PDB file of C-alpha atoms in Angstrom:
ATOM      1  CA  MET A   1     -13.388 -22.446   0.059  1.00  0.00           C
ATOM      2  CA  ASN A   2     -12.890 -24.397  -3.141  1.00  0.00           C
ATOM      3  CA  GLU A   3      -9.697 -23.847  -5.360  1.00  0.00           C
ATOM      4  CA  ALA A   4     -11.926 -21.545  -8.211  1.00  0.00           C
ATOM      5  CA  ASN A   5     -13.165 -19.131  -5.175  1.00  0.00           C
ATOM      6  CA  LYS A   6      -9.517 -19.183  -3.735  1.00  0.00           C
ATOM      7  CA  SER A   7      -8.298 -17.950  -7.326  1.00  0.00           C
ATOM      8  CA  MET A   8     -10.912 -15.417  -8.012  1.00  0.00           C
ATOM      9  CA  LEU A   9      -9.857 -13.822  -4.713  1.00  0.00           C
ATOM     10  CA  LEU A  10      -6.486 -13.543  -5.771  1.00  0.00           C
ATOM     11  CA  VAL A  11      -7.479 -12.027  -9.068  1.00  0.00           C
ATOM     12  CA  ILE A  12      -9.601  -9.659  -7.375  1.00  0.00           C
ATOM     13  CA  ILE A  13      -7.350  -8.584  -4.856  1.00  0.00           C
ATOM     14  CA  ILE A  14      -4.693  -8.084  -6.961  1.00  0.00           C
ATOM     15  CA  LEU A  15      -6.687  -5.921  -9.952  1.00  0.00           C
ATOM     16  CA  THR A  16      -7.837  -3.847  -6.648  1.00  0.00           C
ATOM     17  CA  ALA A  17      -3.926  -3.694  -5.354  1.00  0.00           C
ATOM     18  CA  PHE A  18      -3.815  -2.128  -8.748  1.00  0.00           C
ATOM     19  CA  LEU A  19      -6.572  -0.058  -9.638  1.00  0.00           C
ATOM     20  CA  ILE A  20      -5.618   1.387  -5.661  1.00  0.00           C
ATOM     21  CA  ILE A  21      -1.509   1.626  -6.813  1.00  0.00           C
ATOM     22  CA  ALA A  22      -2.868   3.705  -9.792  1.00  0.00           C
ATOM     23  CA  GLY A  23      -5.314   5.739  -8.643  1.00  0.00           C
ATOM     24  CA  ALA A  24      -2.056   6.752  -6.131  1.00  0.00           C
ATOM     25  CA  LEU A  25      -0.264   7.557  -9.322  1.00  0.00           C
ATOM     26  CA  VAL A  26      -2.598   9.918 -10.751  1.00  0.00           C
ATOM     27  CA  LEU A  27      -3.218  11.596  -7.091  1.00  0.00           C
ATOM     28  CA  HIS A  28       0.353  12.167  -5.733  1.00  0.00           C
ATOM     29  CA  ARG A  29       2.014  13.437  -8.810  1.00  0.00           C
ATOM     30  CA  GLU A  30       5.922  14.016  -7.041  1.00  0.00           C
ATOM     31  CA  GLU A  31       4.312  16.675  -4.454  1.00  0.00           C
ATOM     32  CA  PRO A  32       6.849  16.251  -1.501  1.00  0.00           C
ATOM     33  CA  ASP A  33       4.231  15.500   1.564  1.00  0.00           C
ATOM     34  CA  THR A  34       4.650  17.968   4.667  1.00  0.00           C
ATOM     35  CA  LEU A  35       6.089  17.497   8.009  1.00  0.00           C
ATOM     36  CA  GLY A  36       2.463  17.648   9.067  1.00  0.00           C
ATOM     37  CA  GLU A  37       1.508  15.199   5.898  1.00  0.00           C
ATOM     38  CA  ARG A  38       3.889  12.511   6.844  1.00  0.00           C
ATOM     39  CA  LEU A  39       2.766  12.488  10.611  1.00  0.00           C
ATOM     40  CA  ASP A  40      -0.668  11.942  10.103  1.00  0.00           C
ATOM     41  CA  ASN A  41       0.000   9.750   7.542  1.00  0.00           C
ATOM     42  CA  ALA A  42       2.052   8.053  10.148  1.00  0.00           C
ATOM     43  CA  ALA A  43      -0.777   7.915  12.733  1.00  0.00           C
ATOM     44  CA  ASP A  44      -3.097   6.754  10.110  1.00  0.00           C
ATOM     45  CA  GLU A  45      -0.480   3.255   9.833  1.00  0.00           C
ATOM     46  CA  LEU A  46       0.003   3.276  13.770  1.00  0.00           C
ATOM     47  CA  GLY A  47      -2.684   0.108  13.445  1.00  0.00           C
ATOM     48  CA  ASP A  48      -0.680  -1.202  11.410  1.00  0.00           C
ATOM     49  CA  GLY A  49       2.569  -1.570  12.983  1.00  0.00           C
ATOM     50  CA  LEU A  50       5.618   0.176  13.696  1.00  0.00           C
ATOM     51  CA  GLU A  51       7.335  -0.428  10.676  1.00  0.00           C
ATOM     52  CA  ASP A  52       4.191   1.021   8.500  1.00  0.00           C
ATOM     53  CA  ALA A  53       4.145   3.823  10.653  1.00  0.00           C
ATOM     54  CA  SER A  54       7.260   4.758  10.616  1.00  0.00           C
ATOM     55  CA  GLU A  55       7.677   4.217   6.866  1.00  0.00           C
ATOM     56  CA  GLU A  56       5.494   6.682   6.340  1.00  0.00           C
ATOM     57  CA  LEU A  57       7.883  10.057   8.202  1.00  0.00           C
ATOM     58  CA  GLN A  58      10.225   9.200   5.645  1.00  0.00           C
ATOM     59  CA  ASP A  59      11.322  11.153   3.038  1.00  0.00           C
ATOM     60  CA  ARG A  60       9.977   8.869  -0.255  1.00  0.00           C
ATOM     61  CA  SER A  61      10.056   9.178  -3.879  1.00  0.00           C
ATOM     62  CA  THR A  62       6.700   7.866  -5.191  1.00  0.00           C
ATOM     63  CA  LEU A  63       7.944   4.639  -6.814  1.00  0.00           C
ATOM     64  CA  GLU A  64       9.023   3.199  -2.991  1.00  0.00           C
ATOM     65  CA  LYS A  65       5.915   4.110  -2.100  1.00  0.00           C
ATOM     66  CA  ILE A  66       3.911   1.939  -4.794  1.00  0.00           C
ATOM     67  CA  GLY A  67       6.504  -0.948  -4.246  1.00  0.00           C
ATOM     68  CA  ASP A  68       5.530  -0.754  -0.476  1.00  0.00           C
ATOM     69  CA  SER A  69       2.212  -0.877  -1.294  1.00  0.00           C
ATOM     70  CA  ILE A  70       2.686  -3.506  -3.312  1.00  0.00           C
ATOM     71  CA  GLU A  71       4.363  -5.069  -0.663  1.00  0.00           C
ATOM     72  CA  ASP A  72       1.510  -4.915   1.323  1.00  0.00           C
ATOM     73  CA  ALA A  73      -1.021  -6.442  -0.907  1.00  0.00           C
ATOM     74  CA  GLY A  74       1.626  -9.545  -1.285  1.00  0.00           C
ATOM     75  CA  GLU A  75       1.292 -10.262   2.736  1.00  0.00           C
ATOM     76  CA  ASP A  76      -2.317  -9.120   2.102  1.00  0.00           C
ATOM     77  CA  LEU A  77      -3.123 -11.799  -0.183  1.00  0.00           C
ATOM     78  CA  GLN A  78      -0.899 -14.437   1.635  1.00  0.00           C
ATOM     79  CA  ASP A  79      -2.962 -13.342   5.688  1.00  0.00           C
ATOM     80  CA  ALA A  80      -5.855 -14.152   3.169  1.00  0.00           C
ATOM     81  CA  ALA A  81      -4.865 -17.663   1.742  1.00  0.00           C
ATOM     82  CA  GLU A  82      -4.041 -18.791   5.049  1.00  0.00           C
TER      83      GLU A  82
END
């Protein structure tokens, strides 16, 4: 994979992460998750590791969730670059 392809992949991943975050903001307007929703989200995240699953159990604000999404996107970028 040459440098141009790597750069294009990086741009696509960043744009995709941005669209996901923007969509999450629109769809999730500070409505607190119920315990059942947090448990369901945690179960979905178990495949990504216990840390990600435990984050879903915490009662976090939308901004905290966005920060975690950005962090996860950065980790995905690092994995793709390797």
